XYZ file of C-alpha atoms in Angstrom:
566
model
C -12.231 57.553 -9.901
C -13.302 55.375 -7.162
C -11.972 52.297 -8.466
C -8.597 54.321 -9.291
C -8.934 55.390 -5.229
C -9.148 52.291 -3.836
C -6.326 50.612 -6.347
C -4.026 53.344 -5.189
C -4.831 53.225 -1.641
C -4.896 49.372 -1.628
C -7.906 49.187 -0.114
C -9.698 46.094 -0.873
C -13.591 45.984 -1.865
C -16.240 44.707 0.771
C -16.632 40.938 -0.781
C -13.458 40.381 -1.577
C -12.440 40.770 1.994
C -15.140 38.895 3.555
C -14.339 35.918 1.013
C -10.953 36.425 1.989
C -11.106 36.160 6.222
C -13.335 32.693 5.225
C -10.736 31.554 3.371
C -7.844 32.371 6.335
C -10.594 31.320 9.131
C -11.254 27.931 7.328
C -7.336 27.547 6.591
C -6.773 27.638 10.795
C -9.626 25.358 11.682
C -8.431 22.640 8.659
C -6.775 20.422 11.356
C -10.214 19.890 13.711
C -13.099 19.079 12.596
C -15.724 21.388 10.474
C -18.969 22.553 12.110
C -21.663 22.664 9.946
C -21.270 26.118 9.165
C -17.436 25.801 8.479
C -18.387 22.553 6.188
C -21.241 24.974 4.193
C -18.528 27.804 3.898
C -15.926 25.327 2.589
C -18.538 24.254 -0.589
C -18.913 27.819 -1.155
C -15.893 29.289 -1.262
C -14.937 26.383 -3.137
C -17.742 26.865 -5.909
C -16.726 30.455 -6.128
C -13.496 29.788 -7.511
C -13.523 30.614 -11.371
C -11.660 29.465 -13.950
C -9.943 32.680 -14.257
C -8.655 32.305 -10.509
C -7.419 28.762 -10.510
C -6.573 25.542 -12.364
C -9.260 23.739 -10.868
C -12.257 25.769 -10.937
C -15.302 24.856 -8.832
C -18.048 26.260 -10.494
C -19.681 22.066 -10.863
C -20.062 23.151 -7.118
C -22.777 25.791 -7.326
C -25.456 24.182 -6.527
C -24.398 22.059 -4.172
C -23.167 24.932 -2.356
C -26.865 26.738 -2.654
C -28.304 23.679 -1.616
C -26.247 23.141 1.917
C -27.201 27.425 2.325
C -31.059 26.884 1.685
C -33.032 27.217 5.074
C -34.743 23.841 5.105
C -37.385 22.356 7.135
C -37.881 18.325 6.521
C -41.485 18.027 5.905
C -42.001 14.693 7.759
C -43.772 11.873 5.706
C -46.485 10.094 7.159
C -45.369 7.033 7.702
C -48.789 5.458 9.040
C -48.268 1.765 8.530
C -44.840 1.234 8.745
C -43.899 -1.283 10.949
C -40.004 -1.131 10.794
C -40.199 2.372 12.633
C -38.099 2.876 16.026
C -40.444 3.393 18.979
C -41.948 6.618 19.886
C -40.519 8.074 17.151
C -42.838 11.160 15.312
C -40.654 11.341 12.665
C -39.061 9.403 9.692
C -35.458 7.996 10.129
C -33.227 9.049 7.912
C -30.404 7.447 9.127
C -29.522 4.028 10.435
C -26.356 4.095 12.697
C -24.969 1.116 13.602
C -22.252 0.632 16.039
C -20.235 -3.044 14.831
C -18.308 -2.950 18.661
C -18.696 -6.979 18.903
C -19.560 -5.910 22.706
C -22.622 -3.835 22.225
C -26.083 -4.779 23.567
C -27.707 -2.354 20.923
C -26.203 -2.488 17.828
C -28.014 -0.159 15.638
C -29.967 2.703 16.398
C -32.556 5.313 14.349
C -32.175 8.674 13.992
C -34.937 11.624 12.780
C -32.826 14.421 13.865
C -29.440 15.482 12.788
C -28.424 16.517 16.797
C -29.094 12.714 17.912
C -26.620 11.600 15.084
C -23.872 14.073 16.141
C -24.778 13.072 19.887
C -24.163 9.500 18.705
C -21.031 9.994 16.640
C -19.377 11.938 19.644
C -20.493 8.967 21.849
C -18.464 7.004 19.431
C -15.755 9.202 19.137
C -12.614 6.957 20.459
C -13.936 3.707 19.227
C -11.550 1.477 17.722
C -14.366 -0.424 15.617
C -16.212 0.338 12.581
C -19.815 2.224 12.159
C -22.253 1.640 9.443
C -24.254 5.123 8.663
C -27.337 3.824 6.458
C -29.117 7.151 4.510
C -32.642 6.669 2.601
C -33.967 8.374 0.021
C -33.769 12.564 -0.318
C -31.858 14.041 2.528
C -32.105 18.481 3.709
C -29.369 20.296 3.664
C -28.964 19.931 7.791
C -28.512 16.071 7.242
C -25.757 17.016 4.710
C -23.604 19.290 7.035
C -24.318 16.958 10.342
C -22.932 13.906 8.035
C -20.133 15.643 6.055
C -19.139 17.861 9.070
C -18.818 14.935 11.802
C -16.923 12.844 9.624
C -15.205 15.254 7.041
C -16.739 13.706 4.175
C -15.828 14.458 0.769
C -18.554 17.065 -0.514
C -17.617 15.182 -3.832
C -19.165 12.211 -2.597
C -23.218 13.848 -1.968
C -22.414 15.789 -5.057
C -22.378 12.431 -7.399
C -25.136 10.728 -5.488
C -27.351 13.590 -6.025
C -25.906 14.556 -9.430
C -26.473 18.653 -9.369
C -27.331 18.784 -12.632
C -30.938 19.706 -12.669
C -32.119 22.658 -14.595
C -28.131 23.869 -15.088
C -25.588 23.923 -17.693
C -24.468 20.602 -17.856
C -20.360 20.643 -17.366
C -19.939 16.619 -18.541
C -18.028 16.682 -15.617
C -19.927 12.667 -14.140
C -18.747 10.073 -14.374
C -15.813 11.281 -13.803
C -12.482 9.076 -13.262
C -12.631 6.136 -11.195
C -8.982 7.499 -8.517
C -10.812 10.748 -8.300
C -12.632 9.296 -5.407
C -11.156 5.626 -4.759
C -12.836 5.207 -1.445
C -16.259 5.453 -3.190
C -18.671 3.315 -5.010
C -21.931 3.618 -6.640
C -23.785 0.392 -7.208
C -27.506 -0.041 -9.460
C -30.295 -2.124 -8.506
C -33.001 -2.850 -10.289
C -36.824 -3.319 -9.140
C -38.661 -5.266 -11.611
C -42.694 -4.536 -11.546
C -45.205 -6.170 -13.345
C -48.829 -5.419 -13.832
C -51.206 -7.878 -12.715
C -53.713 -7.218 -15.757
C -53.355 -8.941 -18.648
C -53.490 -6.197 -21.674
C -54.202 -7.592 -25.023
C -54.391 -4.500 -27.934
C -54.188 -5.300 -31.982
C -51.192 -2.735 -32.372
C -49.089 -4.401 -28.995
C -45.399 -2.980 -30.047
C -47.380 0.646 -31.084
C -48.395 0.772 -27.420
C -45.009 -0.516 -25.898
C -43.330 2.187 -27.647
C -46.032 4.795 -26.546
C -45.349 4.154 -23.221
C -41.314 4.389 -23.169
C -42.003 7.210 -24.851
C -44.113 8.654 -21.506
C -42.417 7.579 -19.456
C -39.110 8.783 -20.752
C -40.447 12.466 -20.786
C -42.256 12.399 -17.336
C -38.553 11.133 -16.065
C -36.589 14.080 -18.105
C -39.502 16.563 -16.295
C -38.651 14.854 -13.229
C -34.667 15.195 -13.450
C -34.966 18.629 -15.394
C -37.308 20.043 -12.659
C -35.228 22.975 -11.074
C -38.256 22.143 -8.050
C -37.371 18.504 -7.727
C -35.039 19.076 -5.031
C -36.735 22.242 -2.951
C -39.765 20.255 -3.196
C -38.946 16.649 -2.353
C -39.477 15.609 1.384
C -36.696 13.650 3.419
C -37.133 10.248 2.442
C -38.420 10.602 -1.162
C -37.341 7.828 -3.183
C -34.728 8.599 -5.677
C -35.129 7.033 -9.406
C -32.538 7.365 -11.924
C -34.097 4.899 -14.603
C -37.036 3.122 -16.146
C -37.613 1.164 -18.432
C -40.764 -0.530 -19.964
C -39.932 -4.239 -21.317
C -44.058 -4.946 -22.747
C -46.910 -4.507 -21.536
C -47.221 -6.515 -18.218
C -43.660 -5.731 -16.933
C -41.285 -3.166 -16.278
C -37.914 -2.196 -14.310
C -37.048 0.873 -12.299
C -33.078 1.251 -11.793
C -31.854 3.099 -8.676
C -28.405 3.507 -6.851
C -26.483 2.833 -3.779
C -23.800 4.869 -3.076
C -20.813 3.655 -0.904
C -18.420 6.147 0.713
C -15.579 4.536 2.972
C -13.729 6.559 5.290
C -11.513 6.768 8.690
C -12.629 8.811 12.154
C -9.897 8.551 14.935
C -8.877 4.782 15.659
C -12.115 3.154 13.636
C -13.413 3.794 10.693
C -16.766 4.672 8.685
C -18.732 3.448 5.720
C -21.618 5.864 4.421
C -24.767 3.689 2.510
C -26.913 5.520 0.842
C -29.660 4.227 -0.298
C -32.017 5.893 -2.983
C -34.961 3.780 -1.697
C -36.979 5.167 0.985
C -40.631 5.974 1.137
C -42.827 3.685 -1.232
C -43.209 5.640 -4.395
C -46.589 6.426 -4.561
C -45.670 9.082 -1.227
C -43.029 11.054 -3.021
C -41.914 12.933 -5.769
C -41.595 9.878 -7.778
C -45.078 9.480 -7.793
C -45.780 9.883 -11.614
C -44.471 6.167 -11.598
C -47.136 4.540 -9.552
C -48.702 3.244 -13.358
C -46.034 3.703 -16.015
C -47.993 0.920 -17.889
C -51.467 2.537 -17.534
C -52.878 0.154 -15.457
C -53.571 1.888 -12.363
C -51.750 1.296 -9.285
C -53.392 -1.009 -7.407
C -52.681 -3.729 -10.132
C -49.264 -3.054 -9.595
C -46.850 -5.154 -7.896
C -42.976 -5.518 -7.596
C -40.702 -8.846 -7.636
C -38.528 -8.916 -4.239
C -34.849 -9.422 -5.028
C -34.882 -13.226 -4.046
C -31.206 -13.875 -2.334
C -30.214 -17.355 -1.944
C -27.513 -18.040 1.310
C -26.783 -21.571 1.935
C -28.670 -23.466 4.793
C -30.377 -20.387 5.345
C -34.290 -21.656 5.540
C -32.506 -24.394 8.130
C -30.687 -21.509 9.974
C -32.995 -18.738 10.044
C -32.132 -16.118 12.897
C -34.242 -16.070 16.099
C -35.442 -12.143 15.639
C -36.511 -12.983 11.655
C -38.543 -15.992 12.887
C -40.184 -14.195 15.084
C -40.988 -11.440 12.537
C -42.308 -14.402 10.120
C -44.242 -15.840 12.946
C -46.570 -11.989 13.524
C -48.239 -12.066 9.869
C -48.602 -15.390 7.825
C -50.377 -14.489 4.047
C -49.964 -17.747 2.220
C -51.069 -15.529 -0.843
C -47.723 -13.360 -1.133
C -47.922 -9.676 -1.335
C -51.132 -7.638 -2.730
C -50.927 -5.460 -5.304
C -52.563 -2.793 -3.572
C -49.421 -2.420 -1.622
C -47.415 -0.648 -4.332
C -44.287 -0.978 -5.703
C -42.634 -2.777 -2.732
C -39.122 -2.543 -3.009
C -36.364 -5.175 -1.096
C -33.612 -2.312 -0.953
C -35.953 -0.359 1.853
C -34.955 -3.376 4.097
C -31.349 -3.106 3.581
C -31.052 -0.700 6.942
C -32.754 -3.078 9.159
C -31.259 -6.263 10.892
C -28.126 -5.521 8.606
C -25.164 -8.221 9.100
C -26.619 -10.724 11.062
C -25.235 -13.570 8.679
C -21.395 -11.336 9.330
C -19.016 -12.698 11.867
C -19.162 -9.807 14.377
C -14.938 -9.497 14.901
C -14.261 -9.022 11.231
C -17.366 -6.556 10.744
C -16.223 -4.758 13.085
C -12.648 -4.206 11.813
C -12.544 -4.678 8.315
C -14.934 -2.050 5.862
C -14.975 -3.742 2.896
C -15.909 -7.434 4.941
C -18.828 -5.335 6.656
C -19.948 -3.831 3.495
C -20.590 -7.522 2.152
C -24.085 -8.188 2.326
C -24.608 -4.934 0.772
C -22.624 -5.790 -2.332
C -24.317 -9.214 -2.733
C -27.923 -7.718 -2.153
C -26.403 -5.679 -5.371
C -25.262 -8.548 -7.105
C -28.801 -10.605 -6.420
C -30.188 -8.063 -7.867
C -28.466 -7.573 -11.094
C -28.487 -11.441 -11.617
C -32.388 -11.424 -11.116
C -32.971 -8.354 -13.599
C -30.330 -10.146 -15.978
C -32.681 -13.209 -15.685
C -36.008 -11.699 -16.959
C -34.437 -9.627 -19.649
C -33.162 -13.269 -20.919
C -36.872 -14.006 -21.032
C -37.417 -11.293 -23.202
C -35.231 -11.781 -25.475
C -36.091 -15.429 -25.910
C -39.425 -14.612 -26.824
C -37.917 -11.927 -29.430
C -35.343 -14.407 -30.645
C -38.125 -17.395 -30.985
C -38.848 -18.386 -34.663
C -41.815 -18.592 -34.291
C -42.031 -15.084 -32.999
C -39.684 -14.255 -35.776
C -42.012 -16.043 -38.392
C -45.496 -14.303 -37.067
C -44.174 -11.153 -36.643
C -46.306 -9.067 -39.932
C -43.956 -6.218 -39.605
C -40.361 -6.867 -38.125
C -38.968 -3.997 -35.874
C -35.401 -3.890 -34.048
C -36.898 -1.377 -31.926
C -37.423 -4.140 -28.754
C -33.938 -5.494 -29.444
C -32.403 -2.063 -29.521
C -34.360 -1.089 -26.639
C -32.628 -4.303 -24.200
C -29.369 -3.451 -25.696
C -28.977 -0.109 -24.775
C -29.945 -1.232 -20.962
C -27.450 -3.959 -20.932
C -24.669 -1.304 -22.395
C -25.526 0.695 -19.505
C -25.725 -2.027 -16.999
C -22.420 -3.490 -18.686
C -20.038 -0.467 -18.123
C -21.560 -0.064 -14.307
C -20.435 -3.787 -13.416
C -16.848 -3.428 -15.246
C -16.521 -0.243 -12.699
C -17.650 -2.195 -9.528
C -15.176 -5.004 -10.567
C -12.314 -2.033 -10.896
C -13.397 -1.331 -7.843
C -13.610 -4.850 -6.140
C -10.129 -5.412 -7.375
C -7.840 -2.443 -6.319
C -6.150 -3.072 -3.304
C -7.155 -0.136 -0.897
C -10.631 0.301 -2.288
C -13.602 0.471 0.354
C -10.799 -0.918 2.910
C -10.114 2.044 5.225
C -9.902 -0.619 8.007
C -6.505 -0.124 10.195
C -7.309 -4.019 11.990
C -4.770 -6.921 11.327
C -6.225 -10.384 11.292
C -5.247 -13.890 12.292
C -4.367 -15.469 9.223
C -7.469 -18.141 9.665
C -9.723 -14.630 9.729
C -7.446 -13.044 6.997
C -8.171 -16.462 4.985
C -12.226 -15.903 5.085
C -11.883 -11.970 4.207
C -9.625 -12.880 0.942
C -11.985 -15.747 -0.117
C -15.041 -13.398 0.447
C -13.361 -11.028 -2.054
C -11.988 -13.678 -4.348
C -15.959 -15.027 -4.239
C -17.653 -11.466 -5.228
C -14.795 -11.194 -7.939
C -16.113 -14.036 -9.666
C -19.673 -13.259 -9.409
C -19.627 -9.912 -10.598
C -17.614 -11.531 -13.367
C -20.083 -13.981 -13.501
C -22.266 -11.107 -14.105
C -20.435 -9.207 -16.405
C -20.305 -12.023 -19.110
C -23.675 -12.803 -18.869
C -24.584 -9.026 -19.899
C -21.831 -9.517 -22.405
C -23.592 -12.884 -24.235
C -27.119 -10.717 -23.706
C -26.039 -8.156 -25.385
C -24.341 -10.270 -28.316
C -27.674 -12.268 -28.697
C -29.278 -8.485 -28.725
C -26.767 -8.053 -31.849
C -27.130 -11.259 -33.735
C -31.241 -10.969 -32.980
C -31.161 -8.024 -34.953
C -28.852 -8.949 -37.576
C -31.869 -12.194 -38.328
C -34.733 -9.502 -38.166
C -33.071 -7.660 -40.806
C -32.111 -11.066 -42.674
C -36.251 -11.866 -41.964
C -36.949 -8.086 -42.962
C -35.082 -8.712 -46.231
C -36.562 -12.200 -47.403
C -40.193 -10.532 -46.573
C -39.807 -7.591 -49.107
C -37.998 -10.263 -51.678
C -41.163 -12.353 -51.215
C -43.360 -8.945 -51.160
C -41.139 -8.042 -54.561
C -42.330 -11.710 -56.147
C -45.606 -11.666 -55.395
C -45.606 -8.099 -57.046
C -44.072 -9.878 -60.003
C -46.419 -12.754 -60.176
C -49.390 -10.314 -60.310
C -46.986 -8.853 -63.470
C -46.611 -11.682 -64.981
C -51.244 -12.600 -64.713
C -51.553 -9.405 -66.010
C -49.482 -10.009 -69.057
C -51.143 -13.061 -69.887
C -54.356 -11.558 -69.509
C -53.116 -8.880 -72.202
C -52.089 -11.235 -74.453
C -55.950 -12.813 -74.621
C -57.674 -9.356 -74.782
C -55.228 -7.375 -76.524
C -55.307 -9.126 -80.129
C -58.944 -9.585 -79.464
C -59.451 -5.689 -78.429
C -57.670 -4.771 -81.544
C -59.387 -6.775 -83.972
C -62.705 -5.177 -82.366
C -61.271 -1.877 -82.642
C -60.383 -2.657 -85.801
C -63.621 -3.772 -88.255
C -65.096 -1.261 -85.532
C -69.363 -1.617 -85.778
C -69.527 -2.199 -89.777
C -71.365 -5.404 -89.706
C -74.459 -6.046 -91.295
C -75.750 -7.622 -88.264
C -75.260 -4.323 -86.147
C -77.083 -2.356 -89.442
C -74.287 0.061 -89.886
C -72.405 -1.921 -92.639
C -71.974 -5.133 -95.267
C -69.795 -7.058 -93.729
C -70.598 -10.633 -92.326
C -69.922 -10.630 -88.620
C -67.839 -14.063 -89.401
C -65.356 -12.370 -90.952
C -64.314 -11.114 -87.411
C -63.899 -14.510 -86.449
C -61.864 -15.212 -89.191
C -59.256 -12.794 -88.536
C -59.614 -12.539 -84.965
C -59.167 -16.616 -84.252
C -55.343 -17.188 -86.378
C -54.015 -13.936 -84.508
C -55.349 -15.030 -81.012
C -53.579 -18.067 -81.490
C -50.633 -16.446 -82.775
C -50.865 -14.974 -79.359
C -50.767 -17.538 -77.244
C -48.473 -19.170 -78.831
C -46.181 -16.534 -78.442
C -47.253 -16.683 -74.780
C -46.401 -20.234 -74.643
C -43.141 -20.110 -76.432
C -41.809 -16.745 -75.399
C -41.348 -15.922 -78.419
C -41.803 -12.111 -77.589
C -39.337 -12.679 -74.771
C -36.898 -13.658 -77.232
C -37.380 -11.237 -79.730
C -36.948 -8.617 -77.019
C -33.515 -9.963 -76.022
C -32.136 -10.856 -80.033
C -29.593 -8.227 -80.091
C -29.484 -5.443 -82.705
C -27.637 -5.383 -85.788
């Protein structure tokens, strides 16, 4: 009756209004900015909207939308050590803002709080030039709104870099289509560890497989973990793969995530980076030994980048940052899985000519791509190694028991790292992509923008084939294992038959013989149960032995078997 009341009256219920003065309170405030309240309220309202309400239903929203609600406080890491922190600062910088005005004394700046990065962002305001916003790791939910709200950032961008998918229904929803979100990229970068011990076991591809198989379940716990996010500090380290090559290397694959966008006059470019705090410090941790070897004989490969005259022309400030700590001996492996990508943030574009960083996004966004494409050409290199030593004959030859499971293993990565590079090269070759920049050029500067592009084209193609011939050798490899697989159980099969065919002839010596025995039996007079002369079994015995082997000889039984029936 009270439902019948209220229809009648047109009253409507309690939530229903409040959900309706958000939606009329955010529809008047579209045309400023959001505050961080108004950006929260947005997701929500958003995620609320069912599929019986609407065409395009938000519920892939809902936990986003719980997440930017959650009360958080960052749980500051200790960051003892760390040399690369700003001055005075308590806390750990989650962002790196730099300001690419070709005028300013101070280029980039740290931030622990999300207050300074609004304070900076209004200082910034009317600028004409472009700002680099560098994120690490895990961010709260205050980061979130202070980023999305200052610079109206597509909540579809943090939604796909932290993939929401944890403990929930999963929608299939990511990846979803590349012009969904055109001003966005996600690159992969690999860190390639190896373990300093040198493991020898009798059952080597038993134990290889043992460990992807740990590994792959203590990273479904870690992704499946409803916890993972409540739980993780700012500046965790964010892992989206691993993979276990043998037993002295292995590679752990994580993403940059590239959003591109325009604030008043200038323009923006979000990095965020899923490398932060060294793994051993965050919720990543279960990957300080994925090869059981303990994790101080750990160590990781830096991405090795290779710019021309650059030993010759080494910037002042890095010389000077050489010059504090010389170790001949290269890094220790007590220090962990040391990964390049933490070092992206700091001292970023100092081999970038200033004017064009400063109006041109996809130009100032460079250094990050080819870090990116360093990377994939280094982790291309030492899965070639691999295979090599799969694909060697004289692997092939000593292997006792062939397996494809290596082969099919490397495969499966390049697929994966084969489809990402085909998406950046979409990306690299639409027009407007990652170019939100509203600056015209000289033609001379134009020149040196379109030959960078023309340059990274080619190497991610570059790139892109080589995965392609990897992963054909990955398919012909296992086409000669089962070819080797095959000629092993046809020699297995002939060696079974030889041991047929000694048998047989062994039967035709002691058969005859075994039936003449059985035959006079033990009536001899020399065993005193009988009359008979024991040289009477030699008689009969010797002319039907040598019947016998001459029927061995001659295959004469052979034949006889085959003469067809009448």
């Amino acid at each position: 009756m009270v439902r019948s009341l209220s229809q009648s009256t047109g009253e409507i219920p309690e939530q229903q209004h409040k959900e309706a003065q958000g939606v009329e309170r955010l529809e008047k405030r579209r045309r400023r900015p959001y505050t961080r309240d108004e950006y929260a309220q947005a997701v929500l309202l958003y995620s609320q909207l069912s599929v019986t309400q609407s065409l395009y239903a938000g519920f892939h929203f809902e936990n986003l939308a719980r997440y930017l609600q959650q009360p958080h406080e960052a749980q500051i890491p200790d960051l003892v050590g760390n040399h690369h922190v700003a001055p005075n600062d308590p806390g750990f910088n989650f962002v790196t803002f730099y300001n690419l005005d070709p005028s300013a004394t101070i280029r980039e700046s740290y931030m622990n709080s999300p207050d300074v990065f609004e304070s900076k962002a209004k200082e910034l305001a009317d600028s004409p030039h472009g700002r680099l916003i560098f994120m690490k790791g895990y961010p709260s939910p205050e980061w979130l709104l202070a980023i999305g709200a200052t610079y109206q950032v597509d909540p579809e961008f943090f939604r796909r870099h932290l993939d929401f998918r944890h403990g929930m229904r999963d929608h299939y929803s990511l990846p979803s289509l590349p012009s969904t979100l055109s001003t966005a990229l996600t690159l992969r970068v690999a860190t390639i560890g190896a373990s300093v011990a040198k493991t020898k076991t009798d059952h080597e591809q038993g134990t290889i497989e043992a460990l992807r198989e740990e590994n792959k379940r203590k990273l479904d716990e870690y992704r499946e973990n409803p916890k993972s996010l409540t739980q993780a500090k700012v500046g965790d380290s964010i892992v989206r793969d691993i993979s276990i090559h043998d037993l002295q290397q292995f590679s752990i694959e994580q993403d940059i995530s590239l959003y591109v966008g325009t604030c008043g006059t200038g323009w923006f470019a979000l990095i965020w980076l899923d490398t932060a705090n060294d793994l051993r410090r965050s919720a990543t941790s279960f990957l300080t030994s994925p090869l059981r070897t303990g994790s101080w004989m750990i160590s990781s490969v830096p991405v090795i980048q290779h710019r021309p005259d650059l030993v010759l022309r080494l910037p002042r400030k890095l010389r000077g940052r050489a010059a504090e700590k010389v170790d001949l001996n290269g890094p220790k492996p007590s220090e962990g899985i040391m990964q390049s990508a933490c070092l992206l943030h700091l001292d970023y574009g100092l081999d970038l000519d200033k004017t064009l960083a400063a109006g041109s996004s996809f130009y100032a966004l460079h250094e990050i791509l080819m870090f990116t494409a360093f990377s994939e050409n280094q982790f291309l290199n030492m899965l070639e190694t691999k295979l090599q030593k799969e694909l060697d004959p004289a692997f092939l030859i000593r292997q006792s028991t062939p397996t494809l499971s290596n082969l099919l293993y490397n495969q499966r990565i390049l697929d994966r790292h084969i489809q990402r590079i085909k998406d950046n090269l979409n990306t690299f070759r639409g027009k407007e992509s990652l170019a939100c920049s509203r600056a015209t050029f000289e033609p001379e500067k134009q020149q040196i923008i379109d030959d960078m592009t023309k340059k990274l084209i080619h190497d991610f193609e570059y790139l892109l084939s080589r995965s392609l011939t990897l992963s054909e050798q990955c398919s012909r490899g296992m086409q000669v294992v089962m070819n080797n697989t095959m000629i092993k159980e046809s020699r297995d099969a002939m060696n079974q038959a030889e041991g047929v065919v000694k048998l047989t002839r062994l039967a035709f010596i002691f058969v005859p013989l075994s039936f003449t025995a059985s035959f006079f039996g033990m009536n001899f007079a020399q065993f005193g149960q009988g009359d008979l002369n024991i040289w009477i079994w030699f008689v009969v015995s010797t002319p039907i032995f040598i019947i016998s082997l001459l029927l061995m000889k001659y295959g004469f039984t052979l034949n006889f078997l085959r003469a067809p029936s009448k």
